[in-house]
Amino acid sequence: MDFELSPELRLLRDSARRFVAEELLPLEARYANEPDIPDDVRQALQDKARQLGFWAFDLPETVGGGGVGAVGMCVVFEELARCNVPSFRAPTVFTPYLGPVLFHCDERQKARYLMPVVQGTRRTCFALTEAGAGSDPAGMKTTAVADGGDFVINGAKIFITGADKADFVQLFARTIVQGKDAGVSCFLVDRGTPGLRLGQSFELMSPDRPWELLLHDVRVPATQVVGGVGKGWELAREFLDMGRLIHGPKAIGRAQRALDLAIAYANSRQTFGQPLAQRQAIQWTIADSTVELHAARAMVYHAAWKAEQGLNYHLEASAVKLYADEMLVRVVDRAIQIHGGMGLSRELPLELMFRDARSRTITEGSSEMQRMIISTGVLSGRQGVNRFDT
């Protein structure tokens, strides 16, 4: 297997790295602890990204995107993750928050929902999680009951990122047709639809501020179903697999920055007449972080390669999510320890990186959930992660 990036991807990586250094990092001190950046700042950055040819770099060429594929997506996300601003990690300066669900829209839906998001004129959010049901569709309480040519939706969603600024919601609900459970379906629900409203905003240990969505007798036509009634969980799994894979490069980019900070400090800090870098305890800590970062990077790009080849990467995505996010916690924690008291201060980005890292072992499916997915696949004999050709 060739691990060398193509000349095109190296150019993309280098260009993204310059953009982060010149345009994004200078904004870090001001916005690092904010849940988002102002819309005018975002728009200016998106305009620059368009001028440089970055906009929608990860989307298929058929919808006007750059078509770089999963590997190219990981290359850029790794660079963006070095910046300590939630919106940049998200990374809506380079590409719209979309998810693969909208690619399953029919032609009318694509014109009304998909293409405006690609063009940057509309925004969306993904509403799956509930207070008692995240990765478990059987626990979903939100229902969509068929009523003539419409569905009437009731329920609540929780921890929905971007719900406050979304023009429409990709909403998942348990569908009831003629009194029978027809499975989970995905609905496109426009902002302002009667009965749909925001609930509370949650202040997390990271700067992110997700929202609660409340639905009371929300009536939508059946034409707002994506992919067919009862097909929602298949769409959600596709979204979750890609979302979990993308946790990988984000963790790598942030871990690399933390490790770079730790190395620089260990080489410059003197204790008892010697640099910290000459202490065996520090050397071994740096070595452990280097090895774990290398392992995570290999896992991420192997999974991305499989995704790009159209191969099943369901277990690999969970393995990446599990290992890369837990690796990030360890690497940032070690970097803080090496810095001592300064590592705890807001003079450095490490304390925010730790808060963010800790949250990532829960979001997009907890570490426990990933272990369950992996063990179920392996123990049943249906899937494994030790093959490079399947």
Coordinates of C-alpha atoms in Angstrom, one line a residue:
M1 CA 0.0 0.0 0.0
D2 CA 1.3 3.4 -1.0
F3 CA 1.2 5.8 2.0
E4 CA 2.6 8.8 0.0
L5 CA 0.2 11.6 -0.7
S6 CA -0.3 12.5 -4.3
P7 CA 1.2 15.8 -5.5
E8 CA -2.3 17.2 -5.6
L9 CA -3.0 16.3 -2.0
R10 CA 0.3 17.7 -0.9
L11 CA -0.5 21.0 -2.5
L12 CA -3.9 20.9 -0.9
R13 CA -2.4 20.2 2.5
D14 CA 0.2 23.0 2.2
S15 CA -2.4 25.5 1.0
A16 CA -4.7 24.6 4.0
R17 CA -1.8 24.9 6.4
R18 CA -1.0 28.4 5.1
F19 CA -4.6 29.4 5.4
V20 CA -4.8 28.2 9.0
A21 CA -1.5 30.0 9.9
E22 CA -2.4 33.3 8.1
E23 CA -6.1 33.6 8.4
L24 CA -7.4 31.5 11.3
L25 CA -4.7 31.3 14.1
P26 CA -4.6 35.1 14.4
L27 CA -8.3 34.9 15.4
E28 CA -7.8 32.3 18.1
A29 CA -7.2 34.5 21.1
R30 CA -10.4 36.3 20.5
Y31 CA -12.8 33.5 19.6
A32 CA -11.3 30.3 21.2
N33 CA -13.8 30.3 24.1
E34 CA -16.8 31.4 22.1
P35 CA -19.4 28.9 20.8
D36 CA -19.2 30.3 17.3
I37 CA -17.7 33.2 15.3
P38 CA -19.8 36.2 14.1
D39 CA -21.6 35.6 10.8
D40 CA -19.7 38.5 9.1
V41 CA -16.3 37.0 10.1
R42 CA -17.4 33.6 8.9
Q43 CA -18.6 35.1 5.6
A44 CA -15.3 36.9 5.0
L45 CA -13.4 33.7 5.6
Q46 CA -15.7 31.7 3.3
D47 CA -15.2 34.3 0.6
K48 CA -11.4 33.9 0.9
A49 CA -11.8 30.1 0.8
R50 CA -13.8 30.5 -2.4
Q51 CA -11.2 32.7 -4.0
L52 CA -8.5 30.0 -3.2
G53 CA -10.7 27.2 -4.5
F54 CA -11.2 25.6 -1.1
W55 CA -15.0 26.0 -0.8
A56 CA -16.8 22.6 -0.7
F57 CA -13.5 20.9 -1.4
D58 CA -14.9 17.6 0.1
L59 CA -18.2 17.4 -1.8
P60 CA -18.7 15.5 -5.1
E61 CA -17.9 17.3 -8.3
T62 CA -21.5 16.4 -9.5
V63 CA -22.8 19.1 -7.0
G64 CA -20.1 21.6 -7.6
G65 CA -17.6 20.4 -5.0
G66 CA -13.9 19.8 -5.2
G67 CA -14.3 16.0 -5.1
V68 CA -11.1 15.3 -3.2
G69 CA -12.4 12.2 -1.6
A70 CA -12.2 10.9 2.0
V71 CA -8.4 11.0 2.1
G72 CA -8.2 14.6 1.0
M73 CA -11.0 15.4 3.4
C74 CA -8.9 14.0 6.3
V75 CA -5.8 15.9 5.0
V76 CA -7.6 19.3 5.2
F77 CA -9.4 18.5 8.5
E78 CA -6.2 17.6 10.2
E79 CA -4.8 21.1 9.3
L80 CA -8.0 22.9 10.4
A81 CA -8.0 21.1 13.7
R82 CA -4.8 22.8 14.8
C83 CA -6.8 26.0 15.3
N84 CA -8.6 26.4 18.6
V85 CA -11.8 27.9 17.5
P86 CA -14.9 25.6 17.4
S87 CA -16.2 26.9 14.1
F88 CA -12.9 26.2 12.4
R89 CA -12.7 22.7 13.8
A90 CA -16.3 22.3 12.5
P91 CA -14.9 23.3 9.7
T92 CA -17.5 25.6 8.0
V93 CA -14.9 28.1 6.7
F94 CA -14.0 25.6 4.0
T95 CA -17.1 23.5 3.4
P96 CA -20.8 23.6 4.4
Y97 CA -22.1 21.4 7.2
L98 CA -23.9 18.9 5.1
G99 CA -23.6 15.2 5.9
P100 CA -24.3 12.5 3.3
V101 CA -28.1 12.3 4.1
L102 CA -28.9 15.1 1.6
F103 CA -27.3 13.2 -1.2
H104 CA -30.2 10.8 -1.0
C105 CA -32.7 13.6 -1.7
D106 CA -35.0 13.4 -4.8
E107 CA -34.5 16.0 -7.5
R108 CA -37.0 18.4 -6.0
Q109 CA -35.4 18.1 -2.5
K110 CA -32.0 18.6 -4.0
A111 CA -33.0 21.9 -5.6
R112 CA -34.6 23.2 -2.4
Y113 CA -32.3 21.8 0.2
L114 CA -29.0 20.2 -1.0
M115 CA -27.9 22.8 -3.6
P116 CA -28.5 25.9 -1.4
V117 CA -26.4 24.3 1.4
V118 CA -23.6 23.5 -1.1
Q119 CA -23.8 27.1 -2.3
G120 CA -23.7 28.4 1.2
T121 CA -27.0 30.2 1.1
R122 CA -28.8 27.9 3.6
R123 CA -27.7 26.0 6.7
T124 CA -28.8 22.8 8.2
C125 CA -28.5 20.6 11.3
F126 CA -28.8 16.9 12.1
A127 CA -31.3 15.9 14.7
L128 CA -31.0 12.3 15.9
T129 CA -30.1 12.3 19.6
E130 CA -32.7 12.2 22.3
A131 CA -32.5 12.3 26.1
G132 CA -33.0 8.5 26.2
A133 CA -31.8 7.5 22.8
G134 CA -28.6 8.4 20.9
S135 CA -27.1 5.5 19.0
D136 CA -30.1 3.2 19.9
P137 CA -33.0 3.6 17.4
A138 CA -35.2 1.3 19.5
G139 CA -35.2 3.9 22.2
M140 CA -36.3 6.8 20.0
K141 CA -39.5 8.5 21.3
T142 CA -40.1 11.1 18.7
T143 CA -42.9 9.9 16.4
A144 CA -44.1 10.9 13.0
V145 CA -47.7 9.7 12.6
A146 CA -49.1 9.4 9.0
D147 CA -52.2 11.6 8.6
G148 CA -53.5 11.7 5.0
G149 CA -50.7 13.0 2.8
D150 CA -48.8 14.5 5.8
F151 CA -46.9 13.3 8.9
V152 CA -47.5 14.9 12.3
I153 CA -44.3 14.9 14.4
N154 CA -44.1 15.0 18.2
G155 CA -41.1 14.7 20.5
A156 CA -37.8 16.3 21.4
K157 CA -34.2 16.1 20.4
I158 CA -31.2 17.0 22.5
F159 CA -27.6 18.2 21.9
I160 CA -28.3 19.4 18.4
T161 CA -25.3 21.4 17.1
G162 CA -26.2 24.4 15.0
A163 CA -29.9 24.2 15.6
D164 CA -30.1 27.9 16.4
K165 CA -28.9 29.0 12.9
A166 CA -30.2 26.2 10.8
D167 CA -32.7 27.0 8.0
F168 CA -33.9 23.5 8.1
V169 CA -33.5 20.3 10.2
Q170 CA -32.6 16.8 9.1
L171 CA -35.0 15.2 11.6
F172 CA -35.2 11.5 12.5
A173 CA -38.4 10.1 13.9
R174 CA -40.1 6.8 14.4
T175 CA -42.7 6.5 11.7
I176 CA -46.3 5.3 12.4
V177 CA -48.3 4.3 9.4
Q178 CA -51.9 3.0 9.9
G179 CA -51.1 2.4 13.6
K180 CA -48.0 0.3 12.9
D181 CA -44.3 1.0 13.4
A182 CA -42.8 1.6 10.0
G183 CA -39.3 2.2 11.3
V184 CA -37.2 5.4 11.5
S185 CA -37.5 8.0 8.8
C186 CA -35.7 11.2 8.0
F187 CA -37.7 14.4 7.5
L188 CA -36.6 17.8 6.2
V189 CA -38.3 20.3 8.4
D190 CA -38.1 24.0 7.6
R191 CA -37.3 26.6 10.2
G192 CA -40.5 28.4 11.2
T193 CA -42.7 25.3 10.7
P194 CA -45.5 25.6 13.3
G195 CA -44.8 23.5 16.4
L196 CA -41.0 23.4 15.9
R197 CA -39.0 25.5 18.3
L198 CA -35.8 25.7 20.2
G199 CA -35.6 24.6 23.8
Q200 CA -32.7 25.2 26.0
S201 CA -29.1 25.7 25.1
F202 CA -26.5 23.5 26.9
E203 CA -23.3 25.0 28.2
L204 CA -20.7 22.2 27.9
M205 CA -17.1 22.0 29.2
S206 CA -16.0 22.7 25.7
P207 CA -17.1 26.0 24.1
D208 CA -19.7 24.2 21.9
R209 CA -23.3 25.1 22.7
P210 CA -25.8 22.5 21.3
W211 CA -29.5 23.0 21.6
E212 CA -32.7 21.2 22.4
L213 CA -35.4 20.9 19.7
L214 CA -39.0 20.6 20.7
L215 CA -41.7 19.4 18.3
H216 CA -45.4 19.7 19.1
D217 CA -47.8 18.6 16.3
V218 CA -45.3 19.6 13.6
R219 CA -47.1 18.9 10.3
V220 CA -45.0 18.2 7.2
P221 CA -46.0 16.7 3.9
A222 CA -44.9 13.2 3.0
T223 CA -42.8 14.7 0.2
Q224 CA -40.4 15.9 3.0
V225 CA -39.2 12.3 3.7
V226 CA -35.7 11.6 2.5
G227 CA -34.9 8.2 0.9
G228 CA -38.3 6.6 1.7
V229 CA -40.3 5.8 4.8
G230 CA -38.4 3.5 7.2
K231 CA -35.0 4.2 5.6
G232 CA -33.9 6.7 8.1
W233 CA -31.6 4.5 10.2
E234 CA -29.7 3.5 7.1
L235 CA -29.1 7.2 6.3
A236 CA -28.2 7.9 9.9
R237 CA -25.6 5.2 10.0
E238 CA -24.0 6.6 6.9
F239 CA -23.9 10.0 8.5
L240 CA -22.5 8.5 11.8
D241 CA -19.8 6.4 10.0
M242 CA -18.5 9.4 8.2
G243 CA -18.8 11.6 11.3
R244 CA -16.8 9.1 13.3
L245 CA -14.1 8.8 10.7
I246 CA -13.8 12.6 10.6
H247 CA -13.2 12.6 14.4
G248 CA -9.8 11.0 13.5
P249 CA -8.1 13.8 11.6
K250 CA -9.5 16.4 14.0
A251 CA -8.0 14.4 16.9
I252 CA -4.7 14.0 15.0
G253 CA -4.4 17.7 14.2
R254 CA -5.0 18.8 17.7
A255 CA -2.8 16.1 19.2
Q256 CA 0.1 17.1 16.9
R257 CA -0.2 20.7 18.0
A258 CA -0.2 19.6 21.7
L259 CA 2.8 17.4 21.1
D260 CA 4.7 20.2 19.2
L261 CA 4.1 22.5 22.1
A262 CA 5.3 19.9 24.6
I263 CA 8.5 19.3 22.6
A264 CA 9.3 23.0 22.3
Y265 CA 8.8 23.5 26.0
A266 CA 10.8 20.5 27.0
N267 CA 13.7 21.7 24.9
S268 CA 13.6 25.3 26.3
R269 CA 12.6 24.8 30.0
Q270 CA 15.6 24.5 32.4
T271 CA 15.2 22.6 35.8
F272 CA 18.2 22.0 38.1
G273 CA 20.6 23.1 35.4
Q274 CA 19.3 20.9 32.6
P275 CA 16.6 21.1 29.9
L276 CA 13.4 19.1 30.7
A277 CA 14.2 17.2 27.5
Q278 CA 17.1 15.5 29.2
R279 CA 14.9 13.9 31.9
Q280 CA 14.0 10.3 31.1
A281 CA 10.4 10.8 32.4
I282 CA 9.9 13.5 29.9
Q283 CA 11.6 11.6 27.1
W284 CA 9.3 8.6 27.6
T285 CA 6.2 10.8 27.8
I286 CA 7.2 12.4 24.5
A287 CA 7.9 8.9 23.0
D288 CA 4.5 7.5 24.1
S289 CA 2.6 10.5 22.6
T290 CA 4.6 10.1 19.3
V291 CA 3.9 6.4 19.0
E292 CA 0.2 6.8 19.7
L293 CA -0.2 9.7 17.3
H294 CA 1.6 7.7 14.6
A295 CA -0.8 4.7 15.2
A296 CA -3.9 7.0 15.1
R297 CA -2.7 8.6 11.8
A298 CA -2.2 5.2 10.2
M299 CA -5.7 4.0 11.3
V300 CA -7.3 7.2 10.1
Y301 CA -5.8 7.1 6.6
H302 CA -6.5 3.4 6.2
A303 CA -10.1 3.9 7.0
A304 CA -10.3 6.9 4.7
W305 CA -8.8 4.9 1.9
K306 CA -11.4 2.2 2.4
A307 CA -14.2 4.8 2.4
E308 CA -12.8 6.3 -0.8
Q309 CA -12.7 2.9 -2.5
G310 CA -16.4 2.3 -1.7
L311 CA -15.5 -0.5 0.8
N312 CA -17.2 -1.2 4.0
Y313 CA -15.5 0.9 6.8
H314 CA -18.1 0.7 9.5
L315 CA -15.9 -1.0 12.1
E316 CA -12.8 1.0 11.0
A317 CA -14.8 4.2 11.6
S318 CA -15.7 3.1 15.1
A319 CA -12.1 2.0 15.8
V320 CA -10.8 5.4 14.6
K321 CA -13.4 7.3 16.7
L322 CA -12.5 5.2 19.8
Y323 CA -8.7 5.2 19.5
A324 CA -8.1 8.7 18.1
D325 CA -10.3 10.5 20.6
E326 CA -8.8 8.6 23.6
M327 CA -5.3 9.2 22.2
L328 CA -6.1 12.9 22.0
V329 CA -7.0 13.0 25.7
R330 CA -3.8 11.3 26.7
V331 CA -1.5 13.4 24.5
V332 CA -3.0 16.7 25.6
D333 CA -2.9 15.6 29.2
R334 CA 0.8 14.8 28.9
A335 CA 1.5 18.1 27.3
I336 CA -0.2 19.9 30.2
Q337 CA 1.8 17.9 32.7
I338 CA 5.1 18.8 30.9
H339 CA 4.2 22.5 31.0
G340 CA 3.3 22.4 34.7
G341 CA 1.4 25.4 35.9
M342 CA 1.5 27.2 32.6
G343 CA -0.3 24.2 31.0
L344 CA -3.3 25.0 33.2
S345 CA -3.4 28.7 32.2
R346 CA -5.3 30.3 29.4
E347 CA -2.0 31.8 28.2
L348 CA -1.7 28.5 26.3
P349 CA -4.3 26.6 24.3
L350 CA -3.8 23.4 26.1
E351 CA -6.5 23.7 28.8
L352 CA -9.1 24.4 26.1
M353 CA -7.8 21.5 24.0
F354 CA -8.2 19.2 27.0
R355 CA -11.8 20.3 27.7
D356 CA -12.6 19.8 24.0
A357 CA -10.8 16.5 23.9
R358 CA -12.6 15.1 26.9
S359 CA -16.0 16.0 25.3
R360 CA -15.1 14.1 22.1
T361 CA -15.0 10.7 23.9
I362 CA -18.8 11.1 24.2
T363 CA -20.0 13.0 21.1
E364 CA -20.8 11.1 17.9
G365 CA -21.1 8.0 20.0
S366 CA -19.3 7.4 23.2
S367 CA -16.2 5.2 23.6
E368 CA -18.3 2.5 25.2
M369 CA -20.6 2.6 22.2
Q370 CA -17.7 2.2 19.8
R371 CA -16.4 -0.8 21.8
M372 CA -19.8 -2.4 21.6
I373 CA -20.0 -1.9 17.8
I374 CA -16.5 -3.3 17.3
S375 CA -16.9 -6.3 19.7
T376 CA -20.4 -7.2 18.2
G377 CA -19.0 -7.2 14.7
V378 CA -15.9 -9.2 15.6
L379 CA -17.5 -11.7 17.9
S380 CA -20.3 -12.4 15.5
G381 CA -17.9 -13.1 12.7
R382 CA -19.7 -10.7 10.4
Q383 CA -16.9 -8.1 10.3
G384 CA -13.4 -7.4 11.3
V385 CA -10.8 -4.7 11.1
N386 CA -7.7 -6.8 10.4
R387 CA -8.2 -6.9 6.6
F388 CA -6.8 -4.4 4.2
D389 CA -8.7 -5.7 1.1
T390 CA -12.3 -5.8 2.3

